[in-house]
Amino acid sequence: MKGVPVESVGRGPPLVLLHGWAMHSGLFAPLLPRLIDRFRVHLVDLPGHGHSASVSPYVLDTITAAVGEAVSRVVGNAVPATVLGWSLGGAVALHWALTSPDRIARLVLVATTPCFVSRVDWPHAITETSLRQFGAELSASYRLTLQRFVSLQVQGSEEARAVMAQLRAQLFARGEPSRVALHDALLLLARTDLRPEIGAISQPARVIAGERDTLVPPAACEWLARTLPHASFRLIPRAAHAPFLSHPDAFMSAFADDR
């Protein structure tokens, strides 16, 4: 299937869901019964993932343009959408808010960081060496590396076994993601540093973190919530990188809490 397909379900104001690296939008299926009575939910496979064609070059500008065009075809341009972005999807959501502010009404940023790798002035991240090692392993043993990545996403969560089963069941449910796109996306994660631009994002935002997340430490999410002009922070105790799967009740409370 060419382009970026969008699956839509429910009734209400538009809500766009953007998944993380190596995954696809089918991962959000357990959330849908909690959302479709309140929102018209639009599930998007990021370029190079799921049923979506990739883009070149694989950078935030081209990814956001492809996603924005696909969503506009379905939603139109009259009503701005709430965008829920998880991990890589959160970085896309931030960039989308910067480049098309009139299209975004609200951000919900889950396990999202402005900078995925540690730097001299940014300790709240994994090391670039770790990310490069992951890329090398991806070339050597594709499926095993993706399965190991799933394990890292649940590491520390009190619901690790159940969430790992969900993630592994979904991992190849839409075929194998493009190996080239996955490598390009890892390079994107290594290079991305949105910190200088975060203060220019004007939309209200909710930043949600898992207390035991080892891929995107809660401190990164706290920084993001403090630096966004109109944001609030919610920490989900005993959750890791996928709190919407491991702790859906707490996640939905954090999602809906307008305080």
PDB file of C-alpha atoms in Angstrom:
ATOM      1  CA  MET A   1       0.000   0.000   0.000  1.00  0.00           C
ATOM      2  CA  LYS A   2       1.495   3.325  -1.063  1.00  0.00           C
ATOM      3  CA  GLY A   3       1.582   6.530   0.934  1.00  0.00           C
ATOM      4  CA  VAL A   4       0.502   6.810   4.553  1.00  0.00           C
ATOM      5  CA  PRO A   5      -2.871   5.134   5.165  1.00  0.00           C
ATOM      6  CA  VAL A   6      -5.084   6.344   7.988  1.00  0.00           C
ATOM      7  CA  GLU A   7      -7.603   4.120   9.783  1.00  0.00           C
ATOM      8  CA  SER A   8     -10.453   6.065  11.393  1.00  0.00           C
ATOM      9  CA  VAL A   9     -12.981   4.953  14.008  1.00  0.00           C
ATOM     10  CA  GLY A  10     -15.279   6.567  16.566  1.00  0.00           C
ATOM     11  CA  ARG A  11     -17.202   9.819  16.774  1.00  0.00           C
ATOM     12  CA  GLY A  12     -16.200  13.219  18.096  1.00  0.00           C
ATOM     13  CA  PRO A  13     -13.346  15.705  17.687  1.00  0.00           C
ATOM     14  CA  PRO A  14     -10.283  14.361  15.857  1.00  0.00           C
ATOM     15  CA  LEU A  15      -7.588  12.476  17.774  1.00  0.00           C
ATOM     16  CA  VAL A  16      -4.485  11.319  15.878  1.00  0.00           C
ATOM     17  CA  LEU A  17      -2.385   8.463  17.305  1.00  0.00           C
ATOM     18  CA  LEU A  18       1.319   8.194  16.383  1.00  0.00           C
ATOM     19  CA  HIS A  19       3.263   5.087  17.444  1.00  0.00           C
ATOM     20  CA  GLY A  20       6.921   4.474  18.254  1.00  0.00           C
ATOM     21  CA  TRP A  21       9.967   3.073  16.437  1.00  0.00           C
ATOM     22  CA  ALA A  22       9.568  -0.347  14.763  1.00  0.00           C
ATOM     23  CA  MET A  23       5.884  -0.568  15.728  1.00  0.00           C
ATOM     24  CA  HIS A  24       2.620   0.335  13.968  1.00  0.00           C
ATOM     25  CA  SER A  25      -0.711   1.867  14.875  1.00  0.00           C
ATOM     26  CA  GLY A  26      -2.335  -1.514  15.591  1.00  0.00           C
ATOM     27  CA  LEU A  27      -0.553  -1.345  18.932  1.00  0.00           C
ATOM     28  CA  PHE A  28      -3.142   1.189  20.096  1.00  0.00           C
ATOM     29  CA  ALA A  29      -6.029  -1.278  19.664  1.00  0.00           C
ATOM     30  CA  PRO A  30      -6.474  -1.880  23.439  1.00  0.00           C
ATOM     31  CA  LEU A  31      -7.053   1.865  23.926  1.00  0.00           C
ATOM     32  CA  LEU A  32      -9.754   2.244  21.301  1.00  0.00           C
ATOM     33  CA  PRO A  33     -12.761   1.143  23.410  1.00  0.00           C
ATOM     34  CA  ARG A  34     -11.819   3.906  25.861  1.00  0.00           C
ATOM     35  CA  LEU A  35     -11.567   6.565  23.154  1.00  0.00           C
ATOM     36  CA  ILE A  36     -14.085   5.986  20.374  1.00  0.00           C
ATOM     37  CA  ASP A  37     -17.100   7.282  22.311  1.00  0.00           C
ATOM     38  CA  ARG A  38     -15.343  10.621  22.799  1.00  0.00           C
ATOM     39  CA  PHE A  39     -13.173  11.051  19.693  1.00  0.00           C
ATOM     40  CA  ARG A  40     -12.954  10.319  16.009  1.00  0.00           C
ATOM     41  CA  VAL A  41      -9.678   8.407  16.311  1.00  0.00           C
ATOM     42  CA  HIS A  42      -7.245   8.405  13.385  1.00  0.00           C
ATOM     43  CA  LEU A  43      -4.567   5.702  13.529  1.00  0.00           C
ATOM     44  CA  VAL A  44      -1.481   6.403  11.442  1.00  0.00           C
ATOM     45  CA  ASP A  45       1.394   4.092  10.511  1.00  0.00           C
ATOM     46  CA  LEU A  46       4.523   6.244  10.419  1.00  0.00           C
ATOM     47  CA  PRO A  47       6.445   6.161   7.121  1.00  0.00           C
ATOM     48  CA  GLY A  48       8.376   2.909   6.712  1.00  0.00           C
ATOM     49  CA  HIS A  49       6.285   1.186   9.383  1.00  0.00           C
ATOM     50  CA  GLY A  50       3.202  -1.011   9.173  1.00  0.00           C
ATOM     51  CA  HIS A  51       1.374  -0.423   5.890  1.00  0.00           C
ATOM     52  CA  SER A  52       3.064   2.928   5.134  1.00  0.00           C
ATOM     53  CA  ALA A  53       5.608   3.561   2.425  1.00  0.00           C
ATOM     54  CA  SER A  54       8.845   5.159   3.557  1.00  0.00           C
ATOM     55  CA  VAL A  55      10.055   8.668   2.738  1.00  0.00           C
ATOM     56  CA  SER A  56      13.422   9.998   1.632  1.00  0.00           C
ATOM     57  CA  PRO A  57      15.294  11.571   3.198  1.00  0.00           C
ATOM     58  CA  TYR A  58      14.077  10.077   6.479  1.00  0.00           C
ATOM     59  CA  VAL A  59      13.972  13.241   8.561  1.00  0.00           C
ATOM     60  CA  LEU A  60      11.332  14.932  10.678  1.00  0.00           C
ATOM     61  CA  ASP A  61      10.421  17.373   7.901  1.00  0.00           C
ATOM     62  CA  THR A  62       9.524  14.645   5.392  1.00  0.00           C
ATOM     63  CA  ILE A  63       7.891  12.361   7.978  1.00  0.00           C
ATOM     64  CA  THR A  64       5.729  15.162   9.338  1.00  0.00           C
ATOM     65  CA  ALA A  65       4.780  16.320   5.845  1.00  0.00           C
ATOM     66  CA  ALA A  66       3.676  12.802   4.876  1.00  0.00           C
ATOM     67  CA  VAL A  67       1.695  12.325   8.081  1.00  0.00           C
ATOM     68  CA  GLY A  68       0.144  15.788   7.881  1.00  0.00           C
ATOM     69  CA  GLU A  69      -0.940  15.305   4.278  1.00  0.00           C
ATOM     70  CA  ALA A  70      -2.478  11.903   5.053  1.00  0.00           C
ATOM     71  CA  VAL A  71      -4.379  13.202   8.082  1.00  0.00           C
ATOM     72  CA  SER A  72      -5.594  16.285   6.204  1.00  0.00           C
ATOM     73  CA  ARG A  73      -7.111  14.073   3.511  1.00  0.00           C
ATOM     74  CA  VAL A  74      -9.215  12.361   6.173  1.00  0.00           C
ATOM     75  CA  VAL A  75      -9.850  15.112   8.711  1.00  0.00           C
ATOM     76  CA  GLY A  76      -9.814  18.188   6.489  1.00  0.00           C
ATOM     77  CA  ASN A  77      -8.315  21.493   7.523  1.00  0.00           C
ATOM     78  CA  ALA A  78     -11.219  23.075   9.371  1.00  0.00           C
ATOM     79  CA  VAL A  79     -10.804  21.435  12.777  1.00  0.00           C
ATOM     80  CA  PRO A  80      -7.385  21.095  14.448  1.00  0.00           C
ATOM     81  CA  ALA A  81      -6.677  17.712  16.025  1.00  0.00           C
ATOM     82  CA  THR A  82      -5.422  16.445  19.326  1.00  0.00           C
ATOM     83  CA  VAL A  83      -2.253  14.442  18.614  1.00  0.00           C
ATOM     84  CA  LEU A  84      -1.106  11.639  20.887  1.00  0.00           C
ATOM     85  CA  GLY A  85       2.492  10.715  20.147  1.00  0.00           C
ATOM     86  CA  TRP A  86       4.402   7.874  21.769  1.00  0.00           C
ATOM     87  CA  SER A  87       8.229   7.880  21.782  1.00  0.00           C
ATOM     88  CA  LEU A  88       9.295   8.481  18.137  1.00  0.00           C
ATOM     89  CA  GLY A  89       5.674   9.442  17.474  1.00  0.00           C
ATOM     90  CA  GLY A  90       6.022  12.074  20.175  1.00  0.00           C
ATOM     91  CA  ALA A  91       8.988  13.626  18.390  1.00  0.00           C
ATOM     92  CA  VAL A  92       6.927  13.710  15.187  1.00  0.00           C
ATOM     93  CA  ALA A  93       4.060  15.338  17.112  1.00  0.00           C
ATOM     94  CA  LEU A  94       6.380  18.028  18.504  1.00  0.00           C
ATOM     95  CA  HIS A  95       7.764  18.792  15.049  1.00  0.00           C
ATOM     96  CA  TRP A  96       4.262  18.848  13.575  1.00  0.00           C
ATOM     97  CA  ALA A  97       3.177  21.353  16.213  1.00  0.00           C
ATOM     98  CA  LEU A  98       6.145  23.547  15.303  1.00  0.00           C
ATOM     99  CA  THR A  99       5.665  23.409  11.535  1.00  0.00           C
ATOM    100  CA  SER A 100       1.844  23.391  11.326  1.00  0.00           C
ATOM    101  CA  PRO A 101       0.592  24.964  14.558  1.00  0.00           C
ATOM    102  CA  ASP A 102      -2.858  25.669  13.094  1.00  0.00           C
ATOM    103  CA  ARG A 103      -3.419  21.924  12.581  1.00  0.00           C
ATOM    104  CA  ILE A 104      -2.756  20.885  16.200  1.00  0.00           C
ATOM    105  CA  ALA A 105      -5.188  21.686  19.020  1.00  0.00           C
ATOM    106  CA  ARG A 106      -3.513  19.755  21.831  1.00  0.00           C
ATOM    107  CA  LEU A 107      -0.569  17.419  22.374  1.00  0.00           C
ATOM    108  CA  VAL A 108      -0.463  14.277  24.480  1.00  0.00           C
ATOM    109  CA  LEU A 109       3.177  13.223  24.641  1.00  0.00           C
ATOM    110  CA  VAL A 110       3.834   9.722  25.975  1.00  0.00           C
ATOM    111  CA  ALA A 111       7.379   8.640  26.825  1.00  0.00           C
ATOM    112  CA  THR A 112       8.540  11.530  24.664  1.00  0.00           C
ATOM    113  CA  THR A 113      11.891  13.281  24.795  1.00  0.00           C
ATOM    114  CA  PRO A 114      13.255  16.229  22.818  1.00  0.00           C
ATOM    115  CA  CYS A 115      16.648  14.496  22.645  1.00  0.00           C
ATOM    116  CA  PHE A 116      16.977  10.696  22.513  1.00  0.00           C
ATOM    117  CA  VAL A 117      20.732  10.371  23.163  1.00  0.00           C
ATOM    118  CA  SER A 118      22.814  11.776  25.990  1.00  0.00           C
ATOM    119  CA  ARG A 119      24.984  14.828  25.431  1.00  0.00           C
ATOM    120  CA  VAL A 120      27.319  16.877  27.600  1.00  0.00           C
ATOM    121  CA  ASP A 121      24.402  18.998  28.788  1.00  0.00           C
ATOM    122  CA  TRP A 122      21.739  16.268  28.565  1.00  0.00           C
ATOM    123  CA  PRO A 123      22.093  13.235  30.848  1.00  0.00           C
ATOM    124  CA  HIS A 124      18.442  12.150  30.597  1.00  0.00           C
ATOM    125  CA  ALA A 125      18.913   9.649  27.771  1.00  0.00           C
ATOM    126  CA  ILE A 126      20.613   6.505  26.531  1.00  0.00           C
ATOM    127  CA  THR A 127      24.137   6.863  25.166  1.00  0.00           C
ATOM    128  CA  GLU A 128      24.855   7.282  21.475  1.00  0.00           C
ATOM    129  CA  THR A 129      27.122   4.219  21.749  1.00  0.00           C
ATOM    130  CA  SER A 130      24.161   2.141  22.907  1.00  0.00           C
ATOM    131  CA  LEU A 131      22.059   3.376  20.017  1.00  0.00           C
ATOM    132  CA  ARG A 132      24.821   2.631  17.486  1.00  0.00           C
ATOM    133  CA  GLN A 133      25.286  -0.843  18.945  1.00  0.00           C
ATOM    134  CA  PHE A 134      21.578  -1.393  18.530  1.00  0.00           C
ATOM    135  CA  GLY A 135      21.859  -0.409  14.863  1.00  0.00           C
ATOM    136  CA  ALA A 136      24.743  -2.835  14.323  1.00  0.00           C
ATOM    137  CA  GLU A 137      22.750  -5.632  15.942  1.00  0.00           C
ATOM    138  CA  LEU A 138      19.785  -4.774  13.738  1.00  0.00           C
ATOM    139  CA  SER A 139      21.923  -5.466  10.654  1.00  0.00           C
ATOM    140  CA  ALA A 140      23.239  -8.736  12.041  1.00  0.00           C
ATOM    141  CA  SER A 141      20.065 -10.206  13.513  1.00  0.00           C
ATOM    142  CA  TYR A 142      16.952  -8.313  12.490  1.00  0.00           C
ATOM    143  CA  ARG A 143      14.148 -10.210  14.231  1.00  0.00           C
ATOM    144  CA  LEU A 144      16.070 -10.972  17.420  1.00  0.00           C
ATOM    145  CA  THR A 145      17.080  -7.325  17.762  1.00  0.00           C
ATOM    146  CA  LEU A 146      13.485  -6.121  17.412  1.00  0.00           C
ATOM    147  CA  GLN A 147      12.377  -8.668  20.000  1.00  0.00           C
ATOM    148  CA  ARG A 148      15.109  -7.446  22.341  1.00  0.00           C
ATOM    149  CA  PHE A 149      13.882  -3.899  21.798  1.00  0.00           C
ATOM    150  CA  VAL A 150      10.432  -5.038  22.918  1.00  0.00           C
ATOM    151  CA  SER A 151      12.011  -6.387  26.104  1.00  0.00           C
ATOM    152  CA  LEU A 152      13.673  -3.027  26.772  1.00  0.00           C
ATOM    153  CA  GLN A 153      10.319  -1.265  26.457  1.00  0.00           C
ATOM    154  CA  VAL A 154       8.819  -3.215  29.363  1.00  0.00           C
ATOM    155  CA  GLN A 155      11.943  -3.458  31.528  1.00  0.00           C
ATOM    156  CA  GLY A 156      11.027  -2.605  35.107  1.00  0.00           C
ATOM    157  CA  SER A 157       7.276  -2.557  34.587  1.00  0.00           C
ATOM    158  CA  GLU A 158       5.225  -4.499  37.104  1.00  0.00           C
ATOM    159  CA  GLU A 159       3.166  -5.780  34.150  1.00  0.00           C
ATOM    160  CA  ALA A 160       6.212  -6.667  32.043  1.00  0.00           C
ATOM    161  CA  ARG A 161       5.189 -10.170  31.020  1.00  0.00           C
ATOM    162  CA  ALA A 162       1.692  -9.236  29.847  1.00  0.00           C
ATOM    163  CA  VAL A 163       2.856  -6.129  27.997  1.00  0.00           C
ATOM    164  CA  MET A 164       5.720  -8.000  26.339  1.00  0.00           C
ATOM    165  CA  ALA A 165       3.232 -10.549  25.041  1.00  0.00           C
ATOM    166  CA  GLN A 166       1.103  -7.739  23.563  1.00  0.00           C
ATOM    167  CA  LEU A 167       4.062  -6.029  21.934  1.00  0.00           C
ATOM    168  CA  ARG A 168       5.513  -9.229  20.489  1.00  0.00           C
ATOM    169  CA  ALA A 169       2.118 -10.265  19.130  1.00  0.00           C
ATOM    170  CA  GLN A 170       1.825  -6.933  17.313  1.00  0.00           C
ATOM    171  CA  LEU A 171       5.442  -6.548  16.209  1.00  0.00           C
ATOM    172  CA  PHE A 172       5.110  -8.299  12.828  1.00  0.00           C
ATOM    173  CA  ALA A 173       1.307  -8.213  12.558  1.00  0.00           C
ATOM    174  CA  ARG A 174       1.566  -5.890   9.537  1.00  0.00           C
ATOM    175  CA  GLY A 175       4.595  -7.576   8.033  1.00  0.00           C
ATOM    176  CA  GLU A 176       8.195  -6.706   8.658  1.00  0.00           C
ATOM    177  CA  PRO A 177       8.912  -2.981   8.847  1.00  0.00           C
ATOM    178  CA  SER A 178      11.368  -1.683   6.274  1.00  0.00           C
ATOM    179  CA  ARG A 179      14.911  -2.438   7.409  1.00  0.00           C
ATOM    180  CA  VAL A 180      16.175   0.662   5.629  1.00  0.00           C
ATOM    181  CA  ALA A 181      13.523   2.799   7.338  1.00  0.00           C
ATOM    182  CA  LEU A 182      14.393   1.354  10.747  1.00  0.00           C
ATOM    183  CA  HIS A 183      18.083   2.153  10.249  1.00  0.00           C
ATOM    184  CA  ASP A 184      17.216   5.631   8.989  1.00  0.00           C
ATOM    185  CA  ALA A 185      14.915   6.139  11.982  1.00  0.00           C
ATOM    186  CA  LEU A 186      17.720   5.178  14.376  1.00  0.00           C
ATOM    187  CA  LEU A 187      19.925   7.802  12.714  1.00  0.00           C
ATOM    188  CA  LEU A 188      17.082  10.270  13.105  1.00  0.00           C
ATOM    189  CA  LEU A 189      16.824   9.482  16.817  1.00  0.00           C
ATOM    190  CA  ALA A 190      20.580   9.912  17.223  1.00  0.00           C
ATOM    191  CA  ARG A 191      20.575  13.313  15.513  1.00  0.00           C
ATOM    192  CA  THR A 192      17.354  14.820  16.846  1.00  0.00           C
ATOM    193  CA  ASP A 193      17.612  17.565  19.444  1.00  0.00           C
ATOM    194  CA  LEU A 194      14.486  19.673  19.632  1.00  0.00           C
ATOM    195  CA  ARG A 195      15.393  21.426  22.887  1.00  0.00           C
ATOM    196  CA  PRO A 196      16.080  24.837  21.314  1.00  0.00           C
ATOM    197  CA  GLU A 197      12.622  24.842  19.678  1.00  0.00           C
ATOM    198  CA  ILE A 198      10.415  23.546  22.476  1.00  0.00           C
ATOM    199  CA  GLY A 199       9.634  27.000  23.859  1.00  0.00           C
ATOM    200  CA  ALA A 200       8.006  27.975  20.554  1.00  0.00           C
ATOM    201  CA  ILE A 201       5.253  25.355  20.842  1.00  0.00           C
ATOM    202  CA  SER A 202       2.085  27.146  21.892  1.00  0.00           C
ATOM    203  CA  GLN A 203      -0.440  24.321  22.112  1.00  0.00           C
ATOM    204  CA  PRO A 204      -1.534  22.927  25.481  1.00  0.00           C
ATOM    205  CA  ALA A 205       0.239  19.663  26.191  1.00  0.00           C
ATOM    206  CA  ARG A 206       0.082  16.760  28.590  1.00  0.00           C
ATOM    207  CA  VAL A 207       3.358  14.879  29.080  1.00  0.00           C
ATOM    208  CA  ILE A 208       2.992  11.341  30.446  1.00  0.00           C
ATOM    209  CA  ALA A 209       5.929   9.232  31.656  1.00  0.00           C
ATOM    210  CA  GLY A 210       6.418   5.774  33.073  1.00  0.00           C
ATOM    211  CA  GLU A 211       8.266   5.777  36.388  1.00  0.00           C
ATOM    212  CA  ARG A 212      10.480   2.834  35.340  1.00  0.00           C
ATOM    213  CA  ASP A 213      11.122   3.786  31.717  1.00  0.00           C
ATOM    214  CA  THR A 214      14.754   3.031  30.810  1.00  0.00           C
ATOM    215  CA  LEU A 215      14.532   4.207  27.166  1.00  0.00           C
ATOM    216  CA  VAL A 216      13.092   7.668  27.862  1.00  0.00           C
ATOM    217  CA  PRO A 217      13.814   8.466  31.516  1.00  0.00           C
ATOM    218  CA  PRO A 218      11.077  10.358  33.380  1.00  0.00           C
ATOM    219  CA  ALA A 219      13.507  13.248  33.920  1.00  0.00           C
ATOM    220  CA  ALA A 220      13.466  13.907  30.170  1.00  0.00           C
ATOM    221  CA  CYS A 221       9.677  14.066  30.186  1.00  0.00           C
ATOM    222  CA  GLU A 222       9.713  16.350  33.229  1.00  0.00           C
ATOM    223  CA  TRP A 223      12.101  18.708  31.436  1.00  0.00           C
ATOM    224  CA  LEU A 224       9.815  18.699  28.414  1.00  0.00           C
ATOM    225  CA  ALA A 225       6.757  19.539  30.530  1.00  0.00           C
ATOM    226  CA  ARG A 226       8.608  22.354  32.302  1.00  0.00           C
ATOM    227  CA  THR A 227       9.897  23.860  29.057  1.00  0.00           C
ATOM    228  CA  LEU A 228       6.750  23.679  26.957  1.00  0.00           C
ATOM    229  CA  PRO A 229       4.876  26.955  27.633  1.00  0.00           C
ATOM    230  CA  HIS A 230       1.499  25.316  28.345  1.00  0.00           C
ATOM    231  CA  ALA A 231       2.178  21.791  29.571  1.00  0.00           C
ATOM    232  CA  SER A 232       1.579  19.591  32.566  1.00  0.00           C
ATOM    233  CA  PHE A 233       3.303  16.387  33.655  1.00  0.00           C
ATOM    234  CA  ARG A 234       1.882  13.085  34.853  1.00  0.00           C
ATOM    235  CA  LEU A 235       4.004  10.191  36.131  1.00  0.00           C
ATOM    236  CA  ILE A 236       2.542   6.686  36.108  1.00  0.00           C
ATOM    237  CA  PRO A 237       4.032   4.666  38.973  1.00  0.00           C
ATOM    238  CA  ARG A 238       5.528   1.243  38.215  1.00  0.00           C
ATOM    239  CA  ALA A 239       5.071   1.717  34.454  1.00  0.00           C
ATOM    240  CA  ALA A 240       7.866   1.553  31.870  1.00  0.00           C
ATOM    241  CA  HIS A 241       7.993   2.729  28.235  1.00  0.00           C
ATOM    242  CA  ALA A 242       4.441   1.722  27.229  1.00  0.00           C
ATOM    243  CA  PRO A 243       2.194   2.917  30.082  1.00  0.00           C
ATOM    244  CA  PHE A 244      -0.919   2.913  27.888  1.00  0.00           C
ATOM    245  CA  LEU A 245      -0.550  -0.885  27.651  1.00  0.00           C
ATOM    246  CA  SER A 246       0.700  -1.739  31.131  1.00  0.00           C
ATOM    247  CA  HIS A 247      -1.478   0.668  33.135  1.00  0.00           C
ATOM    248  CA  PRO A 248      -4.438   1.643  30.928  1.00  0.00           C
ATOM    249  CA  ASP A 249      -6.631   2.967  33.774  1.00  0.00           C
ATOM    250  CA  ALA A 250      -3.884   5.224  35.121  1.00  0.00           C
ATOM    251  CA  PHE A 251      -2.985   6.258  31.591  1.00  0.00           C
ATOM    252  CA  MET A 252      -6.530   7.273  30.711  1.00  0.00           C
ATOM    253  CA  SER A 253      -6.785   9.238  33.964  1.00  0.00           C
ATOM    254  CA  ALA A 254      -3.602  11.091  33.026  1.00  0.00           C
ATOM    255  CA  PHE A 255      -4.859  11.604  29.465  1.00  0.00           C
ATOM    256  CA  ALA A 256      -8.198  13.054  30.580  1.00  0.00           C
ATOM    257  CA  ASP A 257      -7.079  15.001  33.644  1.00  0.00           C
ATOM    258  CA  ASP A 258      -7.440  18.701  32.794  1.00  0.00           C
ATOM    259  CA  ARG A 259      -5.935  20.082  35.984  1.00  0.00           C
TER     260      ARG A 259
END
